[in-house]
mmCIF file of C-alpha atoms in Angstrom:
data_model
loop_
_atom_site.group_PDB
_atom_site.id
_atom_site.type_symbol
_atom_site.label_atom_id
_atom_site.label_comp_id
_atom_site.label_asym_id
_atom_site.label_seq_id
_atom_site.Cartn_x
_atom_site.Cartn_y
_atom_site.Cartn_z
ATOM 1 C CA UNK A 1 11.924 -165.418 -121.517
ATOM 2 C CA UNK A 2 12.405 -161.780 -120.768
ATOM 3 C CA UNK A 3 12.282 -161.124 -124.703
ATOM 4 C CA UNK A 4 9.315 -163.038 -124.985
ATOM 5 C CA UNK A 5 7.061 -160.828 -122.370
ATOM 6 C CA UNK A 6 8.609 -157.740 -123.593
ATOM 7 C CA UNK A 7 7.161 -158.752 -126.692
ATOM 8 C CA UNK A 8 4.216 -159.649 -125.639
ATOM 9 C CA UNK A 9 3.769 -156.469 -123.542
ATOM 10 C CA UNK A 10 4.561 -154.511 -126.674
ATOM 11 C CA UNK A 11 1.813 -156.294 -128.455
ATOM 12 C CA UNK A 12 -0.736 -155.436 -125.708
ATOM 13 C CA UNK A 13 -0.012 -152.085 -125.647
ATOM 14 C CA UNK A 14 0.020 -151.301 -129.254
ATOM 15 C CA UNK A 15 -3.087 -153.778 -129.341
ATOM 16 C CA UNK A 16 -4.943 -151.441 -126.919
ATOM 17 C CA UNK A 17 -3.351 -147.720 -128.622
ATOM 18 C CA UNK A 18 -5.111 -149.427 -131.892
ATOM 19 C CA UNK A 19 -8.174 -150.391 -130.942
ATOM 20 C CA UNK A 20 -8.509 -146.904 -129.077
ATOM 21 C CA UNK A 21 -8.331 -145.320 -132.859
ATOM 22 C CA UNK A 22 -11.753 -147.198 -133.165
ATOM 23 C CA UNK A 23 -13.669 -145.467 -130.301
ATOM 24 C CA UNK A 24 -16.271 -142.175 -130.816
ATOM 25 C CA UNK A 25 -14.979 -138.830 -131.639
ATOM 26 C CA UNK A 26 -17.683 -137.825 -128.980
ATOM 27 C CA UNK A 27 -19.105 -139.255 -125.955
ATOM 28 C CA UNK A 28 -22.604 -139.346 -124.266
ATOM 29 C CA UNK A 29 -24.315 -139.569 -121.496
ATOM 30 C CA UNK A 30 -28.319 -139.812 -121.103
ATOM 31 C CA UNK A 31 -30.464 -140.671 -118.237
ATOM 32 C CA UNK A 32 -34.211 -140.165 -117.520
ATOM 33 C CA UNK A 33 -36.825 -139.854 -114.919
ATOM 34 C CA UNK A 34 -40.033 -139.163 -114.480
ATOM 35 C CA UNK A 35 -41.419 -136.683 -111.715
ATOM 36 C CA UNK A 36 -44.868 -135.763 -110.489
ATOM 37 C CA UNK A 37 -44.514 -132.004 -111.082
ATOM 38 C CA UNK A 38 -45.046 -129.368 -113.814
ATOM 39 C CA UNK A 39 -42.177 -128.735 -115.961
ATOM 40 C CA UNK A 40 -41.677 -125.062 -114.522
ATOM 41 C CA UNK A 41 -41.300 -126.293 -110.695
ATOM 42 C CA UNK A 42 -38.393 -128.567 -112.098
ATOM 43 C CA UNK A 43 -37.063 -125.831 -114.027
ATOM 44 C CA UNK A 44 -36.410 -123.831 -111.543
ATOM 45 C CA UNK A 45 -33.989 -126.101 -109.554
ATOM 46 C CA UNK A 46 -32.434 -126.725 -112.970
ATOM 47 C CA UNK A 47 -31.905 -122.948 -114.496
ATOM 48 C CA UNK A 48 -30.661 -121.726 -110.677
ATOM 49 C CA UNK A 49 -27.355 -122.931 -110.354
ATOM 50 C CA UNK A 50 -27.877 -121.908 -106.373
ATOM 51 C CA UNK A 51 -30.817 -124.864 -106.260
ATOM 52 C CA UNK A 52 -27.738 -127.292 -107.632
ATOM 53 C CA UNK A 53 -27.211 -128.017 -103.770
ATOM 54 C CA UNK A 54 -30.381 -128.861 -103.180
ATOM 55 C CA UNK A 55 -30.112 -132.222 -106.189
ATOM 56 C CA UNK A 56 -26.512 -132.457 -107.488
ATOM 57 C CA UNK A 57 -24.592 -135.719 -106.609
ATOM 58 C CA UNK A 58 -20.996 -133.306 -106.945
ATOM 59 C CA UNK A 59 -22.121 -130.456 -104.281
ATOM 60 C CA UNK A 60 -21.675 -133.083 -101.134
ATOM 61 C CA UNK A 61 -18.651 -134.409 -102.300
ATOM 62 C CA UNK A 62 -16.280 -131.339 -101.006
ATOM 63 C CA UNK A 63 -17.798 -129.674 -97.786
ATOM 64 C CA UNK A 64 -15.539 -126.706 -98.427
ATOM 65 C CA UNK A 65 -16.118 -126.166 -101.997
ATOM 66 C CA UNK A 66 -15.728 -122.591 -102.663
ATOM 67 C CA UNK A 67 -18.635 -121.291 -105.599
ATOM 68 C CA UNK A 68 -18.839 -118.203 -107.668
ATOM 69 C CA UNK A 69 -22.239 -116.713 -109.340
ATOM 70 C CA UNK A 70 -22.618 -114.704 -111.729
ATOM 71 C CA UNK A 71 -25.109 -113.247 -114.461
ATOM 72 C CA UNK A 72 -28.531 -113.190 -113.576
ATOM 73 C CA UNK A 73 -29.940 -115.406 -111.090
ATOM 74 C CA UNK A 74 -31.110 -118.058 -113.415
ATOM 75 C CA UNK A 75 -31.899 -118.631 -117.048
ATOM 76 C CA UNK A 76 -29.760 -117.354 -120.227
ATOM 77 C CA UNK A 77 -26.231 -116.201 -119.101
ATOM 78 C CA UNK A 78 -26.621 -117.491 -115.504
ATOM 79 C CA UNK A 79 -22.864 -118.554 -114.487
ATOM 80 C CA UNK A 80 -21.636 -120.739 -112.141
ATOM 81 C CA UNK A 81 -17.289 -121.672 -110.961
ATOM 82 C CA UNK A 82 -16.454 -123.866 -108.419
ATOM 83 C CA UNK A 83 -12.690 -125.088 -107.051
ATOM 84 C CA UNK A 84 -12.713 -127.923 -104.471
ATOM 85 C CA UNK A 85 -10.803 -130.583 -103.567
ATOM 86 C CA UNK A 86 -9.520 -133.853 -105.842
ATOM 87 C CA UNK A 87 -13.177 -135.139 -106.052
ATOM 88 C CA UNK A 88 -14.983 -132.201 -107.663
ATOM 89 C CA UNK A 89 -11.557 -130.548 -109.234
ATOM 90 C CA UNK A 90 -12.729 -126.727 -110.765
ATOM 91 C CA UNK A 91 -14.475 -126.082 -113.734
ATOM 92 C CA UNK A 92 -17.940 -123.516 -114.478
ATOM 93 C CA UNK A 93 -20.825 -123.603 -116.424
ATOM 94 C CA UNK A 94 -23.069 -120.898 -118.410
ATOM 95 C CA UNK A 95 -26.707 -121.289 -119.199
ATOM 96 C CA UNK A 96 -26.537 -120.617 -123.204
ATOM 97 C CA UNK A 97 -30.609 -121.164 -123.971
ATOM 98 C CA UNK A 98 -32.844 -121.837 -121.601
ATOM 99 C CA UNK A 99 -36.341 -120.683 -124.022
ATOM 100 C CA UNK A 100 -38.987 -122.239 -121.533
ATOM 101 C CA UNK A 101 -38.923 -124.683 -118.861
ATOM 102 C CA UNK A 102 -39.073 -127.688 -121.659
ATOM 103 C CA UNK A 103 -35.526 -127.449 -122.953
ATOM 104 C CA UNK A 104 -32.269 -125.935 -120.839
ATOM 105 C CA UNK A 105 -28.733 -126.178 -122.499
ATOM 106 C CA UNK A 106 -25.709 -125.171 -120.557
ATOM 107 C CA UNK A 107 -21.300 -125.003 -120.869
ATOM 108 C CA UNK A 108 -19.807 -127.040 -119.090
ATOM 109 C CA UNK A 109 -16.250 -126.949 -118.866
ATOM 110 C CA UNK A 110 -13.721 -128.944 -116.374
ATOM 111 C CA UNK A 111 -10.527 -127.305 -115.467
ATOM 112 C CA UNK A 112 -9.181 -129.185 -112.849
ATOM 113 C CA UNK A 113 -7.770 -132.568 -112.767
ATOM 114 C CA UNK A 114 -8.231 -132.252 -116.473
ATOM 115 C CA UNK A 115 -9.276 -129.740 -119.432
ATOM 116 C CA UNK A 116 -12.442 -130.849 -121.447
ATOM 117 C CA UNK A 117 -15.723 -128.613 -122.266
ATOM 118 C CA UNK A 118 -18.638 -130.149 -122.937
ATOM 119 C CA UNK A 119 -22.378 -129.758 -123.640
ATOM 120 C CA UNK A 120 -25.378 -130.362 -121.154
ATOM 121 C CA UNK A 121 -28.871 -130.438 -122.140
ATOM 122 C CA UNK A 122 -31.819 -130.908 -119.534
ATOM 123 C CA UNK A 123 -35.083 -131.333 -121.592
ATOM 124 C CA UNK A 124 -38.387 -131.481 -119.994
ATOM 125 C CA UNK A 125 -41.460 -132.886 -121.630
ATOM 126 C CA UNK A 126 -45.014 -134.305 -120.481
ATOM 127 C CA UNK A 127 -45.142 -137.815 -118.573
ATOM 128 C CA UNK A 128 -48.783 -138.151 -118.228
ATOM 129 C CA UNK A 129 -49.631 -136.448 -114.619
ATOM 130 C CA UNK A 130 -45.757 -135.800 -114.123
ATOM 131 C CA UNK A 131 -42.447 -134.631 -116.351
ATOM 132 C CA UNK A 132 -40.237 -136.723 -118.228
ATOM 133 C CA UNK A 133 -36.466 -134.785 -117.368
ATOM 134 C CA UNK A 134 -34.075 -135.855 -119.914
ATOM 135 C CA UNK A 135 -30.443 -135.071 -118.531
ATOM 136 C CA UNK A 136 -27.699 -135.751 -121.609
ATOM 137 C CA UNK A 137 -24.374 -134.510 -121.718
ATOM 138 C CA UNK A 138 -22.112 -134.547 -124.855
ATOM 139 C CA UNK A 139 -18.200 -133.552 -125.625
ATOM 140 C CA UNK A 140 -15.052 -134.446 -127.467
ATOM 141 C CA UNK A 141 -13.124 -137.822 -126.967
ATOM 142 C CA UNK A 142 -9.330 -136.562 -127.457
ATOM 143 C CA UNK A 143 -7.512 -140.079 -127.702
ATOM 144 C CA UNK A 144 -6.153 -140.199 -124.182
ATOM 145 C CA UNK A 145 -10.201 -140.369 -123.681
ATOM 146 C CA UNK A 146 -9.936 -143.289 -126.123
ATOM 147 C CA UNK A 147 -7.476 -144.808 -124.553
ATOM 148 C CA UNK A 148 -9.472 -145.276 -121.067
ATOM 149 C CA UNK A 149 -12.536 -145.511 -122.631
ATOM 150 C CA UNK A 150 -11.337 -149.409 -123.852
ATOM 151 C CA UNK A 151 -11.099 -150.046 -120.256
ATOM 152 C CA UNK A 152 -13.979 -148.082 -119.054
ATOM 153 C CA UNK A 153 -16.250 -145.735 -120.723
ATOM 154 C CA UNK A 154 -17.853 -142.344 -119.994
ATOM 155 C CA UNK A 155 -21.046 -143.762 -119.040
ATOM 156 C CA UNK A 156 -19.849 -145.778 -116.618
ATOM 157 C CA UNK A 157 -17.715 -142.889 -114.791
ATOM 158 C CA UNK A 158 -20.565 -141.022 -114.557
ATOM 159 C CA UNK A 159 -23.777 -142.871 -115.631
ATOM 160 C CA UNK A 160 -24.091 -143.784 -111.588
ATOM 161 C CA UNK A 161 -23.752 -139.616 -110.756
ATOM 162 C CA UNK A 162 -26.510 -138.861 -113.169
ATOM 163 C CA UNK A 163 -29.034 -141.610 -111.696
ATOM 164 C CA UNK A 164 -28.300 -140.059 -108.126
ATOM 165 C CA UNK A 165 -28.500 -136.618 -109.613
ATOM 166 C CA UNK A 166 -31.921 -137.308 -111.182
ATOM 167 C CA UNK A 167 -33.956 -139.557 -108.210
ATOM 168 C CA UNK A 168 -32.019 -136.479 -105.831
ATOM 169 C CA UNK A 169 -34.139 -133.904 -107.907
ATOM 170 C CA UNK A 170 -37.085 -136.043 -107.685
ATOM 171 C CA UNK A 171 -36.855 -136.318 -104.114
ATOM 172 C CA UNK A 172 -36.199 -132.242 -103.975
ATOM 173 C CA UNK A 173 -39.508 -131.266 -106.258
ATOM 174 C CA UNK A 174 -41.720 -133.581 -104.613
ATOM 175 C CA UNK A 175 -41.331 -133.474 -101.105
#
């Protein structure tokens, strides 16, 4: 009997460590809103990593998080570290085009619980009397990734952060 779970253990495992083989190189997240304001007033909250407290669904989660800036206030080269506790880990991010309000595109990498750098784009384009805001991030799925990612992807992990992130910013630009 003990033989015959092993085996079948053995066959779950190497069941799931195959399957993983099948999953995306790279993984993506996208979500959307639309908000009654021009596309600079969002901007702004977007390209000034200060503002992030103001919308982002990771600045509440660590009361003492300590943050670093660095480059200019806001745009091109604008930088941004934070360490906190096990919720928000450490990582930075770098502005590396922000052209106008319609399009910002920044580095994102995670140092803490885990290594992984990844792309965020923000892209902002006319909703009738409002702004469509277009918030998509992008990386590398090394095959531990893979390996979760049959249980649970990326999306879901964070999907939920990005919805709060996005009706938080909506709330912040037009109150």
């Amino acid at each position: 009997m003990i033989k015959k779970t092993l085996l079948l253990i053995a066959i779950f495992v190497a069941g799931v460590l195959g399957f993983a083989t099948t999953k995306p190189d790279i993984f993506k997240v996208q979500r959307e809103v639309s908000i009654k304001a021009p596309p600079q007033k969002i901007a702004a909250l977007i390209t000034d990593f200060r503002e992030w407290k103001t919308w982002s669904p990771w600045e509440t989660l660590d009361p003492g998080m300590q943050r670093t800036y660095s480059g200019p206030d806001s745009g091109k080269g604008a930088r941004y570290a934070w360490q906190g506790n096990d919720k928000v880990g450490a990582g930075r991010m770098e502005i590396i085009e922000a052209p106008g309000p319609e399009r910002t595109v920044i580095k994102l990498d995670f140092l803490q619980p885990y290594v992984s750098h990844n792309t965020t784009i923000f892209t902002l384009a006319p909703d009738g009397d409002g702004t469509r805001v277009n918030w998509t991030m992008t990386g590398p799925t090394p095959y531990a990734s893979k390996v979760m990612n049959v249980f649970v992807s990326m999306d879901t992990l964070i999907g939920k952060d990005f919805d709060k992130g996005l009706a938080q910013l909506k709330q912040a630009v037009e109150d």
